[in-house]
Amino acid sequence: MGIPVFVFAGLLVHCVFLASIFDIYFTSPLVHGMTPQQTPLPPPGKRLVLFVADGLRADSLYELDSNGTSRAPFLRSILENTGSWGISHTRVPTESRPGHVALIAGFYEDVSAVAKGWKENPVEFDSIFNESKYTWSWGSPDILPMFAKGASGDHVYTFCYTAESEDFGAQDAAKLDTWVFDHVKSFFNSSRSNQTLYSALNEEKVVLFLHLLGIDTNGHAHRPNSREYKENIRKVDEGVKEIASMLENFYGNDGKTAFILTSDHGMTDWGSHGAGHPSETLTPLIAWGAGVNYPQRVASQFFEDNFLKEWKLENLKRLDVNQADIAPLMASLIGVPFPLNSVGTLPLEYLNNSAHFKAESMFTNAVQILEQFKVKMTQKKETTLSFLFTPFKPLSDSEQINLLKKTRLYIQQEKYDEAVSLCKTLINLALEGLSYYHTYDRLFLGLSIAMGFVGWTAYVILVIIKTHTNLTKAAQSHDKESTILLYGFAFVGLIIAFFLLIQTCPWTYYVYCLLPVPVWYAVVKELHVIQDLAAYLLSLPVGQSMGFLLICALGIEILVFSFFYRSTLTIGLLVFAGWPVITQLWVQAKTTALIWILLCMLLGIFPLMPVVGREPNIPLVIATGLLTLLISCSSLSSLCKSKNKYMNNEDLKVQFYQMLSIALSTYVVSSTHDSLQNKQGLPVFNQIISWTTLVSSSVLPLLSPTFLFQRLFSILLSLMSTYLLLSTGYEALFPLVLSGLMFVWINMEQEALQQYGLSLKPKLAVFNFSYATDIMQFRQLHLDDVRRSFFFVFFIVTAFFGTGNIASVNSFDPASVYCFLTVFSPFMMGGLLVLKVVIPFVLVSCAFEAVQVTTQLSSKSLFLIVLVISDIMALHFFFLVKDYGSWLDIGASISHYVLVMSLTIFMMLMNGLAQLLTTKKLELSRKTKHHST
Ligand SMILES: [Zn+2]
Ligand SMILES: [Zn+2]
């Protein structure tokens, strides 16, 4: 395989691998084609009023003020005297859209929407609004249209303020709610002079939906403990009271109106939502009016949280529900069919109705969920060969019929309690079965993807062995054999394609299942390499080869773990510290080994430090600046003393400039933060110096001599001056310690090379980067080079997670860019933060470049090893992708995966940059050059 073909194949495999997670993990669970199910008995209500107070926390509504009164007196009196109350438990992600979908359509929105960005309706779905005769809704343009759009026909009406005019709530977000209340009132007023509207309003199965965004907006702006948030709750309470009495008037107190008040999600103390903290997932639910149970007095009740006591509600029965249960509750109150995709269970205790009605409703609920199960099963059955199909055993066809029959019989015999409990069993089984069929293909697809990827990795390993080691003998190719092999694999491919064809699989399945065929063909074709490798491995002592594999596996596990727990890096670094002790190096070079051990331990401290929520520590940054100056002074003096003949005045000048730049950076950091603390803003002079330093630091190293240590030191000084400007605390020390370790590493690798008896050991002190490329003769790979590559990957990952978590941008403090700009500008800030992240990589990459050239390793073979390491890691993260949990969890699992997949490309880029930084030399002016020669 030529190089372009190899690169192309690699890219293809990686792209397929990357895209596959969206087919495997993030697919819509919804099915279509069920028949609507409706309770045959007359419903208690004719109309339903749904208030959703966006972002209202349960405790904010129920708790009492410091003076013992409720901030929502109307709602408090409802739950004390006329209605039922409880907590509605939402699922993550606690965002507005999935919250409303759970409330109104009764299902938890699928994560496939992650890929589609939640914006448009990613899937068609049925809702209470769609099943109603008429729905009128008022509120935010972000929420209402999605239910109107999905509805069939023209019976869902929306009244939104436009997104632009949302500004009227800029000063006081509660105005968003007043807008809604006012519009509802004037709407009903206008209906008195509009006969069509009036009669429509008097129909049965009418829904009025009031979406109140004010509380959410106030919570984001001022946090839930603010006066604004609490005052907004009071406003909403008043509004609800007015609407309720207006409606009772309008309908002449006919007792046919049911009311429900809840919220889509809560909010954390710091004004955010999306994750799974109780403050976000506990939302209030208060129901009253037609068909709703009166308060039930109890002597005591037990809940794990201690809220009841705090809220002084110990004696009123608290009825908790899951958020999706509210949809069937609303459906049964006004007698509309349950939304087709609803997975909610009717909360019977909220109902004030006959036992017969409850049992019938529960039966409808069970049949409705069972319908989804049946459709899902049929779909799977149709697309699977019958002898391969494994049905969901606990709910076979006969079992379904049996359960349904039994329930019917119980209802006829008026054994309603038995009927209800049987329905609950049926519902649970059907839900289990739904998720069973939803993830039915996951294992099979996952395995075939893994097959392809393992094959690819094996192939890369074979290529390394074949082209960069002397393990294999010159192989003679047998034409006949390889033709048979080709036909064999083509045949297997055809069989797979045929199987997929008769199962009418989507086209992507063909890609996932057929990809392993050519990949494994390429592997098997290199059979002789495998044989040679096996022979070599067998010739080694068993303990040694097993030990090697074990160490490889452990090393990769440590890398994978470090993505989740940064402290794993510390363990890895401690193991690194032990490296010279285990090997000969300790005897060989005691001082170097000792420094190595010390620096490893020192660097191991960084991953233990917290990333977020730390206070700036400017004195530490200044101390680091001074330390850097001290180090460069001593290096300068030692250079002068040694009277290095390779050194000239020009080079000394460059180093002097760099030291000046470090000193200036240190000054700018301290003066900027002083001035910001005194609220005097960022001085223009400082800003100019900062930007100049940033620009000059990329050029200055290119002016320095290309001798190994001088060039590397110059790169460090330049990057350090920029890094200091971007630091606010202990992280300023990180590049310094890191590059200390890197310097020692270069020396250590030299020593390690001696073990292999390589005579060509270049003298490091006079080693020149710019000649390295010419005189280089690449050597064959050793097993030790695997360790070398692993060290490189490990140091890169340490650079990733040493001072922050690259997977989430918000772990970086915006205060760190204050020397450059103070006005909010996301692109600039993002760019600077990326720069801050990249600097440690550049240091590691340059050091590795040095290791590469001094140990005469070809960068190509080395990248193949790195590719193998990162691919094995990627395979790990493939199985760790999450399709449940909070926004953050899902996002992080995807970004880890993408990060590892792009690691190789990133390292190649870094390597190119490092080569440029180490080998290029700019001449300042020809004139001085003439003088000196
Ligand atoms: Zn919301
Ligand atoms: Zn919000």
mmCIF file of C-alpha atoms in Angstrom, residues 529-849:
data_model
loop_
_atom_site.group_PDB
_atom_site.id
_atom_site.type_symbol
_atom_site.label_atom_id
_atom_site.label_comp_id
_atom_site.label_asym_id
_atom_site.label_seq_id
_atom_site.Cartn_x
_atom_site.Cartn_y
_atom_site.Cartn_z
ATOM 1 C CA VAL A 529 4.582 -10.777 9.083
ATOM 2 C CA ILE A 530 2.210 -12.141 11.706
ATOM 3 C CA GLN A 531 3.980 -15.501 11.555
ATOM 4 C CA ASP A 532 7.369 -13.859 11.978
ATOM 5 C CA LEU A 533 6.069 -11.761 14.841
ATOM 6 C CA ALA A 534 4.570 -14.806 16.525
ATOM 7 C CA ALA A 535 7.813 -16.715 16.094
ATOM 8 C CA TYR A 536 9.729 -13.815 17.600
ATOM 9 C CA LEU A 537 7.329 -13.484 20.536
ATOM 10 C CA LEU A 538 7.514 -17.221 21.189
ATOM 11 C CA SER A 539 11.288 -17.085 21.209
ATOM 12 C CA LEU A 540 11.134 -14.571 24.067
ATOM 13 C CA PRO A 541 10.571 -15.803 27.609
ATOM 14 C CA VAL A 542 6.828 -15.943 28.284
ATOM 15 C CA GLY A 543 7.089 -13.702 31.315
ATOM 16 C CA GLN A 544 8.824 -10.984 29.353
ATOM 17 C CA SER A 545 6.333 -10.792 26.483
ATOM 18 C CA MET A 546 3.352 -11.046 28.828
ATOM 19 C CA GLY A 547 4.863 -8.371 31.031
ATOM 20 C CA PHE A 548 5.345 -6.127 28.027
ATOM 21 C CA LEU A 549 1.708 -6.516 26.963
ATOM 22 C CA LEU A 550 0.530 -5.944 30.531
ATOM 23 C CA ILE A 551 2.537 -2.733 30.823
ATOM 24 C CA CYS A 552 1.169 -1.518 27.469
ATOM 25 C CA ALA A 553 -2.403 -2.186 28.570
ATOM 26 C CA LEU A 554 -1.857 -0.490 31.927
ATOM 27 C CA GLY A 555 -0.287 2.527 30.289
ATOM 28 C CA ILE A 556 -3.243 3.003 27.979
ATOM 29 C CA GLU A 557 -5.726 2.536 30.827
ATOM 30 C CA ILE A 558 -3.970 5.284 32.752
ATOM 31 C CA LEU A 559 -4.316 7.581 29.758
ATOM 32 C CA VAL A 560 -8.025 6.766 29.376
ATOM 33 C CA PHE A 561 -8.697 7.281 33.069
ATOM 34 C CA SER A 562 -6.941 10.618 33.058
ATOM 35 C CA PHE A 563 -9.727 11.984 30.870
ATOM 36 C CA PHE A 564 -12.141 11.429 33.726
ATOM 37 C CA TYR A 565 -9.883 11.864 36.749
ATOM 38 C CA ARG A 566 -6.984 14.213 36.244
ATOM 39 C CA SER A 567 -5.309 12.792 39.326
ATOM 40 C CA THR A 568 -4.578 9.598 37.369
ATOM 41 C CA LEU A 569 -1.834 11.598 35.665
ATOM 42 C CA THR A 570 -0.155 11.975 39.033
ATOM 43 C CA ILE A 571 -0.051 8.202 39.418
ATOM 44 C CA GLY A 572 1.403 7.918 35.925
ATOM 45 C CA LEU A 573 4.061 10.510 36.734
ATOM 46 C CA LEU A 574 4.989 8.681 39.930
ATOM 47 C CA VAL A 575 5.476 5.523 37.885
ATOM 48 C CA PHE A 576 7.637 7.517 35.472
ATOM 49 C CA ALA A 577 9.671 8.677 38.449
ATOM 50 C CA GLY A 578 10.446 5.036 39.164
ATOM 51 C CA TRP A 579 11.583 4.332 35.617
ATOM 52 C CA PRO A 580 15.327 4.970 36.035
ATOM 53 C CA VAL A 581 15.396 2.958 39.239
ATOM 54 C CA ILE A 582 13.999 -0.144 37.565
ATOM 55 C CA THR A 583 16.353 0.080 34.607
ATOM 56 C CA GLN A 584 20.121 0.471 34.369
ATOM 57 C CA LEU A 585 19.900 4.238 34.091
ATOM 58 C CA TRP A 586 20.258 4.797 37.804
ATOM 59 C CA VAL A 587 23.698 3.266 37.877
ATOM 60 C CA GLN A 588 24.653 4.955 34.668
ATOM 61 C CA ALA A 589 23.737 8.558 35.391
ATOM 62 C CA LYS A 590 22.842 9.177 39.012
ATOM 63 C CA THR A 591 22.481 12.966 38.910
ATOM 64 C CA THR A 592 20.293 13.067 35.817
ATOM 65 C CA ALA A 593 18.128 10.277 37.182
ATOM 66 C CA LEU A 594 17.724 12.087 40.494
ATOM 67 C CA ILE A 595 16.626 15.315 38.797
ATOM 68 C CA TRP A 596 14.232 13.280 36.649
ATOM 69 C CA ILE A 597 12.636 11.723 39.733
ATOM 70 C CA LEU A 598 12.302 15.087 41.460
ATOM 71 C CA LEU A 599 10.761 16.838 38.465
ATOM 72 C CA CYS A 600 8.322 13.982 37.823
ATOM 73 C CA MET A 601 7.058 14.301 41.365
ATOM 74 C CA LEU A 602 6.897 18.072 41.120
ATOM 75 C CA LEU A 603 4.878 17.898 37.891
ATOM 76 C CA GLY A 604 2.629 15.320 39.539
ATOM 77 C CA ILE A 605 1.342 18.026 41.875
ATOM 78 C CA PHE A 606 -0.379 19.983 39.088
ATOM 79 C CA PRO A 607 -3.107 17.492 38.161
ATOM 80 C CA LEU A 608 -4.107 17.440 41.835
ATOM 81 C CA MET A 609 -4.858 21.150 41.909
ATOM 82 C CA PRO A 610 -8.466 22.265 41.393
ATOM 83 C CA VAL A 611 -9.415 23.699 38.005
ATOM 84 C CA VAL A 612 -12.467 25.773 38.760
ATOM 85 C CA GLY A 613 -13.412 28.065 41.561
ATOM 86 C CA ARG A 614 -9.940 29.067 42.632
ATOM 87 C CA GLU A 615 -8.893 32.547 43.584
ATOM 88 C CA PRO A 616 -6.295 34.370 41.455
ATOM 89 C CA ASN A 617 -2.836 34.287 42.991
ATOM 90 C CA ILE A 618 -0.893 37.059 41.298
ATOM 91 C CA PRO A 619 2.151 36.999 43.648
ATOM 92 C CA LEU A 620 2.755 33.421 42.527
ATOM 93 C CA VAL A 621 2.768 34.513 38.891
ATOM 94 C CA ILE A 622 5.258 37.276 39.709
ATOM 95 C CA ALA A 623 7.445 34.839 41.618
ATOM 96 C CA THR A 624 7.430 32.539 38.592
ATOM 97 C CA GLY A 625 8.518 35.414 36.380
ATOM 98 C CA LEU A 626 11.397 36.195 38.718
ATOM 99 C CA LEU A 627 12.368 32.529 38.899
ATOM 100 C CA THR A 628 12.485 32.353 35.114
ATOM 101 C CA LEU A 629 14.726 35.427 35.074
ATOM 102 C CA LEU A 630 17.018 33.847 37.640
ATOM 103 C CA ILE A 631 17.313 30.660 35.636
ATOM 104 C CA SER A 632 18.094 32.509 32.417
ATOM 105 C CA CYS A 633 20.707 34.668 34.189
ATOM 106 C CA SER A 634 22.504 31.625 35.458
ATOM 107 C CA SER A 635 22.370 30.005 32.043
ATOM 108 C CA LEU A 636 23.717 33.161 30.478
ATOM 109 C CA SER A 637 26.591 33.410 32.911
ATOM 110 C CA SER A 638 27.499 29.769 32.435
ATOM 111 C CA LEU A 639 27.502 30.304 28.708
ATOM 112 C CA CYS A 640 29.799 33.315 29.006
ATOM 113 C CA LYS A 641 32.118 31.478 31.352
ATOM 114 C CA SER A 642 32.454 28.515 29.071
ATOM 115 C CA LYS A 643 33.358 30.954 26.291
ATOM 116 C CA ASN A 644 31.500 28.872 23.837
ATOM 117 C CA LYS A 645 33.142 29.472 20.510
ATOM 118 C CA TYR A 646 29.835 28.919 18.741
ATOM 119 C CA MET A 647 28.317 31.861 20.504
ATOM 120 C CA ASN A 648 28.478 35.376 19.105
ATOM 121 C CA ASN A 649 27.302 38.790 20.203
ATOM 122 C CA GLU A 650 24.183 38.600 18.124
ATOM 123 C CA ASP A 651 22.983 35.535 19.986
ATOM 124 C CA LEU A 652 23.676 37.108 23.353
ATOM 125 C CA LYS A 653 21.579 40.083 22.331
ATOM 126 C CA VAL A 654 18.646 37.852 21.467
ATOM 127 C CA GLN A 655 18.766 36.187 24.830
ATOM 128 C CA PHE A 656 18.985 39.559 26.498
ATOM 129 C CA TYR A 657 15.849 40.711 24.662
ATOM 130 C CA GLN A 658 14.047 37.626 25.780
ATOM 131 C CA MET A 659 14.959 38.198 29.393
ATOM 132 C CA LEU A 660 13.771 41.754 29.062
ATOM 133 C CA SER A 661 10.508 40.475 27.690
ATOM 134 C CA ILE A 662 10.069 38.146 30.676
ATOM 135 C CA ALA A 663 10.721 41.025 33.049
ATOM 136 C CA LEU A 664 8.205 43.215 31.221
ATOM 137 C CA SER A 665 5.567 40.466 31.270
ATOM 138 C CA THR A 666 6.018 40.049 35.000
ATOM 139 C CA TYR A 667 5.597 43.767 35.494
ATOM 140 C CA VAL A 668 2.517 43.942 33.238
ATOM 141 C CA VAL A 669 0.793 41.110 35.071
ATOM 142 C CA SER A 670 1.276 42.712 38.452
ATOM 143 C CA SER A 671 0.373 46.238 37.379
ATOM 144 C CA THR A 672 -2.682 45.151 35.346
ATOM 145 C CA HIS A 673 -4.210 43.186 38.156
ATOM 146 C CA ASP A 674 -3.441 45.997 40.612
ATOM 147 C CA SER A 675 -5.133 48.508 38.402
ATOM 148 C CA LEU A 676 -8.134 46.230 37.838
ATOM 149 C CA GLN A 677 -8.468 45.740 41.551
ATOM 150 C CA ASN A 678 -8.581 49.501 42.012
ATOM 151 C CA LYS A 679 -11.256 49.580 39.293
ATOM 152 C CA GLN A 680 -9.054 51.702 37.006
ATOM 153 C CA GLY A 681 -9.332 49.426 34.010
ATOM 154 C CA LEU A 682 -6.583 48.026 31.827
ATOM 155 C CA PRO A 683 -3.800 50.603 31.161
ATOM 156 C CA VAL A 684 -3.211 51.093 27.424
ATOM 157 C CA PHE A 685 0.551 50.862 27.930
ATOM 158 C CA ASN A 686 0.175 47.377 29.426
ATOM 159 C CA GLN A 687 -2.096 46.307 26.636
ATOM 160 C CA ILE A 688 0.429 47.388 24.008
ATOM 161 C CA ILE A 689 3.242 45.514 25.763
ATOM 162 C CA SER A 690 1.088 42.407 26.041
ATOM 163 C CA TRP A 691 0.262 42.271 22.366
ATOM 164 C CA THR A 692 3.839 43.086 21.360
ATOM 165 C CA THR A 693 5.127 40.284 23.553
ATOM 166 C CA LEU A 694 2.618 37.918 22.011
ATOM 167 C CA VAL A 695 3.714 38.742 18.479
ATOM 168 C CA SER A 696 7.440 38.905 19.156
ATOM 169 C CA SER A 697 7.491 35.631 21.048
ATOM 170 C CA SER A 698 6.790 33.713 17.879
ATOM 171 C CA VAL A 699 9.740 35.332 16.071
ATOM 172 C CA LEU A 700 12.433 35.656 18.715
ATOM 173 C CA PRO A 701 13.288 31.942 19.028
ATOM 174 C CA LEU A 702 13.962 31.818 15.301
ATOM 175 C CA LEU A 703 16.781 34.323 15.840
ATOM 176 C CA SER A 704 18.586 32.210 18.392
ATOM 177 C CA PRO A 705 21.310 29.685 17.520
ATOM 178 C CA THR A 706 20.138 26.247 16.498
ATOM 179 C CA PHE A 707 22.258 24.375 19.024
ATOM 180 C CA LEU A 708 19.991 21.998 20.849
ATOM 181 C CA PHE A 709 19.816 23.430 24.348
ATOM 182 C CA GLN A 710 20.176 27.040 23.359
ATOM 183 C CA ARG A 711 17.341 26.811 20.870
ATOM 184 C CA LEU A 712 15.076 24.937 23.247
ATOM 185 C CA PHE A 713 15.810 27.367 26.043
ATOM 186 C CA SER A 714 15.047 30.271 23.778
ATOM 187 C CA ILE A 715 11.704 28.707 22.809
ATOM 188 C CA LEU A 716 10.905 28.278 26.483
ATOM 189 C CA LEU A 717 11.720 31.896 27.315
ATOM 190 C CA SER A 718 9.555 33.234 24.494
ATOM 191 C CA LEU A 719 6.584 31.070 25.299
ATOM 192 C CA MET A 720 7.003 31.734 29.007
ATOM 193 C CA SER A 721 6.665 35.484 28.544
ATOM 194 C CA THR A 722 3.333 34.981 26.785
ATOM 195 C CA TYR A 723 2.185 32.334 29.238
ATOM 196 C CA LEU A 724 2.912 34.605 32.200
ATOM 197 C CA LEU A 725 0.588 37.210 30.719
ATOM 198 C CA LEU A 726 -2.146 34.591 30.479
ATOM 199 C CA SER A 727 -1.711 33.233 33.997
ATOM 200 C CA THR A 728 -3.597 34.033 37.148
ATOM 201 C CA GLY A 729 -2.180 31.522 39.600
ATOM 202 C CA TYR A 730 -0.207 28.359 40.116
ATOM 203 C CA GLU A 731 -0.519 27.354 36.453
ATOM 204 C CA ALA A 732 2.244 29.856 35.615
ATOM 205 C CA LEU A 733 4.709 27.365 37.079
ATOM 206 C CA PHE A 734 3.436 24.535 34.910
ATOM 207 C CA PRO A 735 5.385 25.198 31.681
ATOM 208 C CA LEU A 736 8.509 25.834 33.710
ATOM 209 C CA VAL A 737 8.348 22.494 35.516
ATOM 210 C CA LEU A 738 7.213 20.748 32.360
ATOM 211 C CA SER A 739 10.119 22.002 30.297
ATOM 212 C CA GLY A 740 12.506 21.214 33.139
ATOM 213 C CA LEU A 741 11.326 17.650 32.889
ATOM 214 C CA MET A 742 11.598 17.773 29.110
ATOM 215 C CA PHE A 743 15.271 18.857 29.284
ATOM 216 C CA VAL A 744 16.049 15.962 31.568
ATOM 217 C CA TRP A 745 14.040 13.651 29.353
ATOM 218 C CA ILE A 746 16.258 14.451 26.373
ATOM 219 C CA ASN A 747 19.314 13.559 28.459
ATOM 220 C CA MET A 748 17.706 10.426 29.814
ATOM 221 C CA GLU A 749 16.854 9.175 26.359
ATOM 222 C CA GLN A 750 20.487 9.587 25.390
ATOM 223 C CA GLU A 751 21.499 7.422 28.308
ATOM 224 C CA ALA A 752 18.814 4.906 27.460
ATOM 225 C CA LEU A 753 20.120 4.701 23.940
ATOM 226 C CA GLN A 754 23.495 3.550 25.219
ATOM 227 C CA GLN A 755 21.946 0.386 26.521
ATOM 228 C CA TYR A 756 21.412 -0.640 22.968
ATOM 229 C CA GLY A 757 25.066 -0.111 22.295
ATOM 230 C CA LEU A 758 24.600 2.503 19.653
ATOM 231 C CA SER A 759 27.981 4.032 19.009
ATOM 232 C CA LEU A 760 26.640 7.007 17.128
ATOM 233 C CA LYS A 761 25.845 8.934 20.267
ATOM 234 C CA PRO A 762 25.951 12.613 19.332
ATOM 235 C CA LYS A 763 27.261 15.091 21.835
ATOM 236 C CA LEU A 764 24.213 16.953 23.076
ATOM 237 C CA ALA A 765 25.976 20.172 23.980
ATOM 238 C CA VAL A 766 27.151 20.782 20.433
ATOM 239 C CA PHE A 767 24.229 19.124 18.698
ATOM 240 C CA ASN A 768 22.806 21.392 16.044
ATOM 241 C CA PHE A 769 19.218 21.083 14.860
ATOM 242 C CA SER A 770 19.858 22.544 11.428
ATOM 243 C CA TYR A 771 22.411 19.874 10.511
ATOM 244 C CA ALA A 772 20.390 17.078 12.026
ATOM 245 C CA THR A 773 18.177 16.582 9.041
ATOM 246 C CA ASP A 774 21.080 16.144 6.641
ATOM 247 C CA ILE A 775 23.304 13.745 8.482
ATOM 248 C CA MET A 776 20.505 11.669 9.858
ATOM 249 C CA GLN A 777 20.472 7.977 9.223
ATOM 250 C CA PHE A 778 17.309 6.425 10.516
ATOM 251 C CA ARG A 779 17.741 3.333 12.555
ATOM 252 C CA GLN A 780 15.430 0.374 13.027
ATOM 253 C CA LEU A 781 12.806 0.494 15.748
ATOM 254 C CA HIS A 782 13.381 -1.044 19.155
ATOM 255 C CA LEU A 783 10.884 -2.086 21.735
ATOM 256 C CA ASP A 784 12.170 0.902 23.693
ATOM 257 C CA ASP A 785 10.749 3.191 21.023
ATOM 258 C CA VAL A 786 7.278 2.085 21.979
ATOM 259 C CA ARG A 787 8.022 3.397 25.459
ATOM 260 C CA ARG A 788 9.417 6.596 23.958
ATOM 261 C CA SER A 789 6.224 7.151 21.957
ATOM 262 C CA PHE A 790 4.134 6.367 24.981
ATOM 263 C CA PHE A 791 6.065 8.957 26.993
ATOM 264 C CA PHE A 792 5.293 11.460 24.270
ATOM 265 C CA VAL A 793 1.548 10.716 24.258
ATOM 266 C CA PHE A 794 1.516 10.777 28.031
ATOM 267 C CA PHE A 795 3.245 14.157 28.190
ATOM 268 C CA ILE A 796 0.846 15.514 25.576
ATOM 269 C CA VAL A 797 -2.109 14.365 27.672
ATOM 270 C CA THR A 798 -0.448 15.860 30.748
ATOM 271 C CA ALA A 799 -0.197 19.123 28.844
ATOM 272 C CA PHE A 800 -3.924 18.735 28.072
ATOM 273 C CA PHE A 801 -5.104 18.187 31.600
ATOM 274 C CA GLY A 802 -2.214 19.530 33.653
ATOM 275 C CA THR A 803 -3.820 22.835 34.484
ATOM 276 C CA GLY A 804 -7.336 22.573 33.118
ATOM 277 C CA ASN A 805 -9.829 20.337 31.464
ATOM 278 C CA ILE A 806 -9.675 20.893 27.762
ATOM 279 C CA ALA A 807 -12.987 19.104 27.283
ATOM 280 C CA SER A 808 -14.878 21.959 28.879
ATOM 281 C CA VAL A 809 -14.062 25.531 28.089
ATOM 282 C CA ASN A 810 -15.663 26.871 31.242
ATOM 283 C CA SER A 811 -12.901 25.339 33.327
ATOM 284 C CA PHE A 812 -10.767 28.252 32.150
ATOM 285 C CA ASP A 813 -10.905 31.484 34.026
ATOM 286 C CA PRO A 814 -11.727 34.520 31.847
ATOM 287 C CA ALA A 815 -9.569 36.564 34.233
ATOM 288 C CA SER A 816 -6.559 35.048 32.515
ATOM 289 C CA VAL A 817 -6.960 37.223 29.421
ATOM 290 C CA TYR A 818 -7.283 40.505 31.311
ATOM 291 C CA CYS A 819 -3.786 41.642 30.284
ATOM 292 C CA PHE A 820 -4.935 41.614 26.664
ATOM 293 C CA LEU A 821 -8.501 42.788 26.794
ATOM 294 C CA THR A 822 -11.217 43.412 29.353
ATOM 295 C CA VAL A 823 -14.269 43.861 27.140
ATOM 296 C CA PHE A 824 -16.207 40.717 26.470
ATOM 297 C CA SER A 825 -15.327 39.321 23.058
ATOM 298 C CA PRO A 826 -15.858 35.578 22.786
ATOM 299 C CA PHE A 827 -13.685 35.045 19.734
ATOM 300 C CA MET A 828 -10.684 36.956 21.052
ATOM 301 C CA MET A 829 -10.977 35.340 24.463
ATOM 302 C CA GLY A 830 -11.401 31.917 22.917
ATOM 303 C CA GLY A 831 -8.360 32.469 20.740
ATOM 304 C CA LEU A 832 -6.208 33.543 23.668
ATOM 305 C CA LEU A 833 -7.370 30.624 25.790
ATOM 306 C CA VAL A 834 -6.523 28.237 22.961
ATOM 307 C CA LEU A 835 -3.094 29.819 22.829
ATOM 308 C CA LYS A 836 -2.690 29.257 26.538
ATOM 309 C CA VAL A 837 -3.614 25.600 26.075
ATOM 310 C CA VAL A 838 -1.323 25.153 23.104
ATOM 311 C CA ILE A 839 1.844 26.516 24.732
ATOM 312 C CA PRO A 840 2.541 23.408 26.868
ATOM 313 C CA PHE A 841 2.025 21.255 23.760
ATOM 314 C CA VAL A 842 4.576 23.229 21.820
ATOM 315 C CA LEU A 843 7.066 22.696 24.631
ATOM 316 C CA VAL A 844 6.448 18.949 24.696
ATOM 317 C CA SER A 845 6.524 18.682 20.912
ATOM 318 C CA CYS A 846 9.815 20.580 20.640
ATOM 319 C CA ALA A 847 11.360 18.394 23.293
ATOM 320 C CA PHE A 848 10.160 15.336 21.478
ATOM 321 C CA GLU A 849 11.564 16.639 18.235
#
